[in-house]
């Protein structure tokens, strides 16, 4: 089980975050607020080379080590936020870890609900991916994302065969929403112990993001999309996350393509939060990306246990 610090963070999240999304009405109020600033923090801009360009009408940042450092892999990182919240300091902090390891990180600022739907995001993300492939061999490209961004990372990978684009070398998914219907009966049991996510708010955000389409469509719920031919996929999930039951089901269906790490008692996107349980996940993620960077023969991380702390 998780330690004292994670339990304290869980209490904070239950009081400050979960209550704000525990009804559909509260979710609608939250979505009506301005999305916020997507600019990288000043400290990140001091440490790394950061450029912003427009792709299909939306911004995308490129974060790289300063000149003189060899570039490793190219990581396309898609941030979470229930499809309506802008990228946050926590996301930039993790992006900084990737850049510090010598990798180029592409950060698409994808269009958000309620002003946009998934139909606007899909072509944009495909175009960003195409741009990265114009500079990097796909064997050096990693697509990663947390929460809603993990959902988008997986649906992007599933859509690539129809676009004629090659698959990335690896997918890294942190607590993705894999079935936006949230109808798995096991969610009822987990909902009581999840300190962060609330089903009513997530369902409302999903309905707005879907723009009137059925939530079970593969373009929205990747558990219903093609699972054959996925690149090697690392999936991280805490058991105190209402998205956990669908993650376990997805890993079972996808088979050997997915390396599933679940941490008993951990909450949503725990690798992004400064708790002890995040350490092993961050180290494993950096090792997996290094394996794709083309600079060294970094060994593949050892398979991790499916249950308990990893």
CSV table of C-alpha atoms in Angstrom, one decimal:
chain,number,residue,atom,x,y,z
A,1,UNK,CA,0.0,0.0,0.0
A,2,UNK,CA,1.0,3.6,-0.4
A,3,UNK,CA,2.8,5.6,2.3
A,4,UNK,CA,1.9,8.4,4.6
A,5,UNK,CA,2.6,11.2,2.1
A,6,UNK,CA,0.2,9.7,-0.5
A,7,UNK,CA,-2.5,9.3,2.1
A,8,UNK,CA,-2.1,12.9,3.0
A,9,UNK,CA,-2.3,14.0,-0.6
A,10,UNK,CA,-5.4,11.8,-1.0
A,11,UNK,CA,-7.2,13.7,1.8
A,12,UNK,CA,-6.3,17.0,0.2
A,13,UNK,CA,-7.6,15.8,-3.2
A,14,UNK,CA,-10.8,14.6,-1.8
A,15,UNK,CA,-11.5,18.0,-0.2
A,16,UNK,CA,-10.2,20.2,-3.0
A,17,UNK,CA,-10.7,18.4,-6.3
A,18,UNK,CA,-13.3,15.6,-6.0
A,19,UNK,CA,-16.0,17.9,-4.6
A,20,UNK,CA,-15.7,20.2,-7.6
A,21,UNK,CA,-16.7,17.5,-10.0
A,22,UNK,CA,-19.1,15.3,-8.0
A,23,UNK,CA,-22.2,16.5,-10.0
A,24,UNK,CA,-22.8,17.2,-13.7
A,25,UNK,CA,-23.8,20.8,-12.8
A,26,UNK,CA,-20.5,21.5,-11.1
A,27,UNK,CA,-18.7,20.1,-14.2
A,28,UNK,CA,-20.6,22.4,-16.4
A,29,UNK,CA,-19.6,25.4,-14.2
A,30,UNK,CA,-16.0,24.3,-14.3
A,31,UNK,CA,-16.1,23.9,-18.1
A,32,UNK,CA,-17.5,27.4,-18.5
A,33,UNK,CA,-14.4,29.0,-16.9
A,34,UNK,CA,-11.6,30.3,-19.1
A,35,UNK,CA,-9.1,27.4,-19.8
A,36,UNK,CA,-6.1,29.3,-18.4
A,37,UNK,CA,-2.6,30.0,-19.8
A,38,UNK,CA,-0.7,27.3,-21.6
A,39,UNK,CA,2.7,29.1,-21.6
A,40,UNK,CA,5.6,27.1,-20.1
A,41,UNK,CA,6.7,28.3,-16.6
A,42,UNK,CA,9.5,30.8,-16.5
A,43,UNK,CA,11.9,28.4,-14.8
A,44,UNK,CA,11.4,25.8,-17.6
A,45,UNK,CA,12.1,28.5,-20.2
A,46,UNK,CA,15.4,29.4,-18.4
A,47,UNK,CA,16.6,25.8,-18.4
A,48,UNK,CA,15.6,24.5,-21.9
A,49,UNK,CA,15.2,25.7,-25.4
A,50,UNK,CA,11.5,26.3,-26.1
A,51,UNK,CA,9.8,27.2,-29.3
A,52,UNK,CA,6.1,27.5,-30.2
A,53,UNK,CA,4.6,27.1,-33.6
A,54,UNK,CA,1.1,26.9,-35.0
A,55,UNK,CA,-0.2,23.6,-36.5
A,56,UNK,CA,-3.6,23.6,-38.0
A,57,UNK,CA,-4.6,26.7,-36.1
A,58,UNK,CA,-3.5,25.5,-32.7
A,59,UNK,CA,-0.2,26.0,-30.8
A,60,UNK,CA,2.4,23.3,-30.2
A,61,UNK,CA,5.5,23.8,-28.1
A,62,UNK,CA,8.9,22.1,-28.7
A,63,UNK,CA,11.0,21.7,-25.5
A,64,UNK,CA,14.6,20.7,-26.0
A,65,UNK,CA,17.9,20.6,-24.1
A,66,UNK,CA,20.1,23.7,-24.7
A,67,UNK,CA,22.3,23.8,-27.8
A,68,UNK,CA,25.3,21.5,-27.6
A,69,UNK,CA,23.5,18.6,-26.0
A,70,UNK,CA,22.7,15.6,-28.2
A,71,UNK,CA,19.0,15.1,-28.8
A,72,UNK,CA,17.7,11.7,-27.9
A,73,UNK,CA,14.2,10.5,-28.6
A,74,UNK,CA,11.2,12.6,-29.7
A,75,UNK,CA,8.4,12.4,-27.1
A,76,UNK,CA,5.0,13.8,-28.0
A,77,UNK,CA,3.4,14.5,-24.6
A,78,UNK,CA,-0.4,15.0,-24.3
A,79,UNK,CA,-1.5,16.6,-21.1
A,80,UNK,CA,-4.5,15.6,-19.0
A,81,UNK,CA,-7.4,17.6,-17.6
A,82,UNK,CA,-10.7,15.9,-18.4
A,83,UNK,CA,-10.6,17.3,-21.9
A,84,UNK,CA,-11.4,20.8,-20.8
A,85,UNK,CA,-8.5,21.9,-18.5
A,86,UNK,CA,-5.4,23.5,-19.8
A,87,UNK,CA,-1.9,22.1,-19.3
A,88,UNK,CA,-0.6,22.6,-15.8
A,89,UNK,CA,2.6,23.2,-13.9
A,90,UNK,CA,2.6,19.5,-12.9
A,91,UNK,CA,2.7,18.5,-16.6
A,92,UNK,CA,5.4,21.0,-17.4
A,93,UNK,CA,7.4,19.6,-14.5
A,94,UNK,CA,7.3,16.1,-16.0
A,95,UNK,CA,8.1,17.4,-19.4
A,96,UNK,CA,11.2,19.1,-17.9
A,97,UNK,CA,12.3,15.6,-16.6
A,98,UNK,CA,12.1,14.3,-20.2
A,99,UNK,CA,14.0,17.3,-21.6
A,100,UNK,CA,16.7,17.0,-18.8
A,101,UNK,CA,17.3,13.5,-20.0
A,102,UNK,CA,18.3,14.8,-23.4
A,103,UNK,CA,15.0,14.2,-25.3
A,104,UNK,CA,13.0,16.6,-27.5
A,105,UNK,CA,9.5,16.9,-26.2
A,106,UNK,CA,6.6,18.1,-28.4
A,107,UNK,CA,3.7,19.5,-26.4
A,108,UNK,CA,0.5,19.9,-28.5
A,109,UNK,CA,-1.9,22.4,-27.0
A,110,UNK,CA,-4.9,20.6,-28.3
A,111,UNK,CA,-8.4,22.2,-28.5
A,112,UNK,CA,-10.5,21.9,-25.4
A,113,UNK,CA,-14.1,21.4,-24.5
A,114,UNK,CA,-16.6,23.0,-24.4
A,115,UNK,CA,-15.4,25.2,-27.3
A,116,UNK,CA,-14.2,22.2,-29.2
A,117,UNK,CA,-14.8,18.5,-29.5
A,118,UNK,CA,-12.7,15.5,-30.2
A,119,UNK,CA,-13.4,16.0,-33.9
A,120,UNK,CA,-11.2,19.1,-33.8
A,121,UNK,CA,-8.4,17.5,-31.8
A,122,UNK,CA,-8.0,14.4,-34.0
A,123,UNK,CA,-6.7,16.0,-37.2
A,124,UNK,CA,-4.6,18.4,-35.2
A,125,UNK,CA,-2.8,15.7,-33.3
A,126,UNK,CA,-2.3,13.7,-36.5
A,127,UNK,CA,-0.6,16.7,-38.1
A,128,UNK,CA,1.7,17.2,-35.1
A,129,UNK,CA,2.7,13.6,-35.3
A,130,UNK,CA,3.3,13.9,-39.1
A,131,UNK,CA,5.5,16.9,-38.4
A,132,UNK,CA,7.6,15.0,-35.8
A,133,UNK,CA,8.0,12.1,-38.3
A,134,UNK,CA,9.4,14.6,-40.8
A,135,UNK,CA,12.4,15.0,-38.5
A,136,UNK,CA,12.6,11.7,-36.6
A,137,UNK,CA,12.6,8.0,-37.6
A,138,UNK,CA,9.5,6.4,-36.0
A,139,UNK,CA,11.8,4.1,-34.1
A,140,UNK,CA,12.9,7.2,-32.1
A,141,UNK,CA,9.4,8.5,-31.4
A,142,UNK,CA,7.4,8.0,-28.2
A,143,UNK,CA,3.8,9.1,-27.7
A,144,UNK,CA,2.9,9.7,-24.1
A,145,UNK,CA,0.0,11.2,-22.1
A,146,UNK,CA,-1.7,11.3,-18.8
A,147,UNK,CA,-5.4,11.0,-18.1
A,148,UNK,CA,-7.3,12.6,-21.0
A,149,UNK,CA,-4.0,13.0,-22.7
A,150,UNK,CA,-3.4,9.2,-22.3
A,151,UNK,CA,-6.7,8.6,-24.0
A,152,UNK,CA,-5.7,10.9,-26.9
A,153,UNK,CA,-2.3,9.2,-27.2
A,154,UNK,CA,-3.9,5.8,-27.5
A,155,UNK,CA,-6.6,6.9,-30.0
A,156,UNK,CA,-3.9,8.6,-32.1
A,157,UNK,CA,-1.9,5.4,-32.2
A,158,UNK,CA,-5.0,3.4,-33.2
A,159,UNK,CA,-5.8,5.8,-36.0
A,160,UNK,CA,-2.4,5.7,-37.6
A,161,UNK,CA,-3.0,2.7,-40.0
A,162,UNK,CA,-5.9,4.5,-41.7
A,163,UNK,CA,-3.7,7.6,-42.2
A,164,UNK,CA,-0.8,5.5,-43.6
A,165,UNK,CA,1.6,6.8,-41.0
A,166,UNK,CA,3.9,4.4,-39.2
A,167,UNK,CA,3.4,3.6,-35.5
A,168,UNK,CA,5.7,5.1,-32.8
A,169,UNK,CA,8.3,3.1,-31.1
A,170,UNK,CA,6.3,3.2,-27.8
A,171,UNK,CA,3.3,4.4,-26.0
A,172,UNK,CA,3.4,5.6,-22.4
A,173,UNK,CA,0.0,6.0,-20.8
A,174,UNK,CA,-0.6,7.4,-17.2
A,175,UNK,CA,-4.1,6.7,-15.9
A,176,UNK,CA,-5.9,7.1,-19.3
A,177,UNK,CA,-9.7,7.0,-19.6
A,178,UNK,CA,-10.2,4.0,-21.8
A,179,UNK,CA,-14.0,3.8,-21.8
A,180,UNK,CA,-15.8,7.1,-21.5
A,181,UNK,CA,-19.1,5.4,-20.6
A,182,UNK,CA,-17.7,4.5,-17.2
A,183,UNK,CA,-20.1,1.6,-17.2
A,184,UNK,CA,-17.7,-1.1,-15.8
A,185,UNK,CA,-19.5,-2.5,-12.7
A,186,UNK,CA,-16.2,-2.6,-10.8
A,187,UNK,CA,-16.2,1.2,-10.9
A,188,UNK,CA,-18.9,1.2,-8.2
A,189,UNK,CA,-16.5,-0.4,-5.7
A,190,UNK,CA,-13.5,1.9,-6.6
A,191,UNK,CA,-15.5,5.1,-6.6
A,192,UNK,CA,-15.8,5.1,-2.9
A,193,UNK,CA,-12.0,5.1,-2.4
A,194,UNK,CA,-10.9,7.3,-5.3
A,195,UNK,CA,-9.9,10.7,-3.7
A,196,UNK,CA,-9.8,12.6,-7.0
A,197,UNK,CA,-12.2,11.6,-9.7
A,198,UNK,CA,-16.0,11.7,-9.6
A,199,UNK,CA,-18.1,9.8,-12.1
A,200,UNK,CA,-20.8,12.4,-12.6
A,201,UNK,CA,-18.4,15.2,-13.6
A,202,UNK,CA,-16.3,12.9,-15.8
A,203,UNK,CA,-19.4,11.7,-17.6
A,204,UNK,CA,-20.6,15.3,-18.2
A,205,UNK,CA,-17.1,16.3,-19.5
A,206,UNK,CA,-17.1,13.3,-21.8
A,207,UNK,CA,-20.5,14.1,-23.2
A,208,UNK,CA,-19.4,17.7,-24.0
A,209,UNK,CA,-16.2,16.5,-25.5
A,210,UNK,CA,-18.1,13.9,-27.6
A,211,UNK,CA,-20.2,16.7,-29.2
A,212,UNK,CA,-23.3,14.5,-29.4
A,213,UNK,CA,-21.6,11.3,-30.5
A,214,UNK,CA,-21.9,8.0,-28.6
A,215,UNK,CA,-19.4,7.8,-25.8
A,216,UNK,CA,-18.6,4.2,-26.8
A,217,UNK,CA,-17.2,5.1,-30.2
A,218,UNK,CA,-13.6,3.8,-30.5
A,219,UNK,CA,-12.5,7.4,-31.3
A,220,UNK,CA,-13.6,8.3,-27.8
A,221,UNK,CA,-13.2,5.0,-25.9
A,222,UNK,CA,-10.1,3.3,-27.1
A,223,UNK,CA,-10.9,0.1,-25.3
A,224,UNK,CA,-13.3,-0.4,-28.2
A,225,UNK,CA,-10.7,0.4,-30.8
A,226,UNK,CA,-8.3,-2.0,-32.6
A,227,UNK,CA,-5.9,-3.6,-30.1
A,228,UNK,CA,-3.9,-5.6,-32.7
A,229,UNK,CA,-0.7,-4.0,-33.9
A,230,UNK,CA,-0.3,-1.6,-31.0
A,231,UNK,CA,3.3,-0.6,-30.3
A,232,UNK,CA,4.9,-1.7,-27.0
A,233,UNK,CA,2.7,0.1,-24.4
A,234,UNK,CA,3.5,1.0,-20.8
A,235,UNK,CA,0.3,1.6,-18.7
A,236,UNK,CA,0.5,3.0,-15.2
A,237,UNK,CA,-2.5,3.0,-12.9
A,238,UNK,CA,-3.3,3.2,-9.2
A,239,UNK,CA,-6.0,0.9,-7.8
A,240,UNK,CA,-7.7,3.9,-6.1
A,241,UNK,CA,-8.6,5.3,-9.5
A,242,UNK,CA,-12.1,4.8,-11.0
A,243,UNK,CA,-10.3,4.3,-14.3
A,244,UNK,CA,-8.5,1.3,-13.0
A,245,UNK,CA,-11.1,-1.4,-13.7
A,246,UNK,CA,-11.1,-0.5,-17.4
A,247,UNK,CA,-7.3,-0.3,-17.5
A,248,UNK,CA,-7.0,-3.8,-16.2
A,249,UNK,CA,-9.6,-5.0,-18.7
A,250,UNK,CA,-7.7,-3.2,-21.5
A,251,UNK,CA,-4.4,-4.8,-20.5
A,252,UNK,CA,-6.0,-8.3,-20.5
A,253,UNK,CA,-7.5,-7.8,-23.9
A,254,UNK,CA,-4.4,-6.3,-25.5
A,255,UNK,CA,-2.1,-9.0,-24.1
A,256,UNK,CA,1.6,-8.9,-24.5
A,257,UNK,CA,1.7,-5.5,-26.2
A,258,UNK,CA,0.9,-3.8,-22.8
A,259,UNK,CA,3.1,-3.8,-19.8
A,260,UNK,CA,0.7,-2.9,-17.0
A,261,UNK,CA,1.9,-1.5,-13.7
A,262,UNK,CA,-0.7,-1.0,-11.0
A,263,UNK,CA,0.2,0.3,-7.6
A,264,UNK,CA,-2.1,-0.7,-4.7
A,265,UNK,CA,-3.7,2.4,-3.1
A,266,UNK,CA,-2.3,4.9,-5.5
A,267,UNK,CA,-4.5,7.7,-6.9
A,268,UNK,CA,-5.1,9.1,-10.4
A,269,UNK,CA,-1.9,10.1,-12.3
A,270,UNK,CA,0.3,9.3,-9.3
A,271,UNK,CA,3.6,9.4,-11.3
A,272,UNK,CA,3.1,13.2,-11.8
A,273,UNK,CA,2.7,13.9,-8.1
A,274,UNK,CA,5.7,14.2,-5.7
A,275,UNK,CA,5.0,11.1,-3.7
A,276,UNK,CA,7.4,8.2,-3.1
A,277,UNK,CA,5.4,5.8,-5.3
A,278,UNK,CA,6.1,8.1,-8.3
A,279,UNK,CA,9.8,7.4,-8.2
A,280,UNK,CA,9.9,3.9,-9.6
A,281,UNK,CA,7.4,4.9,-12.3
A,282,UNK,CA,9.5,7.9,-13.4
A,283,UNK,CA,12.7,5.9,-13.5
A,284,UNK,CA,11.0,3.2,-15.6
A,285,UNK,CA,9.5,5.8,-18.0
A,286,UNK,CA,12.9,7.5,-18.5
A,287,UNK,CA,14.5,4.1,-19.1
A,288,UNK,CA,11.8,3.2,-21.7
A,289,UNK,CA,12.3,6.4,-23.5
A,290,UNK,CA,16.1,6.1,-23.5
A,291,UNK,CA,15.7,2.7,-25.1
A,292,UNK,CA,14.1,4.5,-28.1
A,293,UNK,CA,16.6,7.4,-28.4
A,294,UNK,CA,19.0,5.8,-30.8
A,295,UNK,CA,22.1,6.9,-28.8
A,296,UNK,CA,22.8,3.9,-26.7
A,297,UNK,CA,21.9,0.3,-26.2
A,298,UNK,CA,20.0,1.0,-23.0
A,299,UNK,CA,18.5,-2.2,-21.8
A,300,UNK,CA,14.8,-2.7,-21.8
A,301,UNK,CA,13.4,-2.2,-18.3
A,302,UNK,CA,12.6,-5.5,-16.5
A,303,UNK,CA,8.9,-6.4,-16.5
A,304,UNK,CA,7.3,-5.1,-13.3
A,305,UNK,CA,4.8,-6.9,-11.1
A,306,UNK,CA,1.1,-6.4,-12.0
A,307,UNK,CA,0.0,-6.0,-8.4
A,308,UNK,CA,1.3,-4.0,-5.4
A,309,UNK,CA,4.0,-1.4,-5.3
A,310,UNK,CA,6.5,-1.5,-8.2
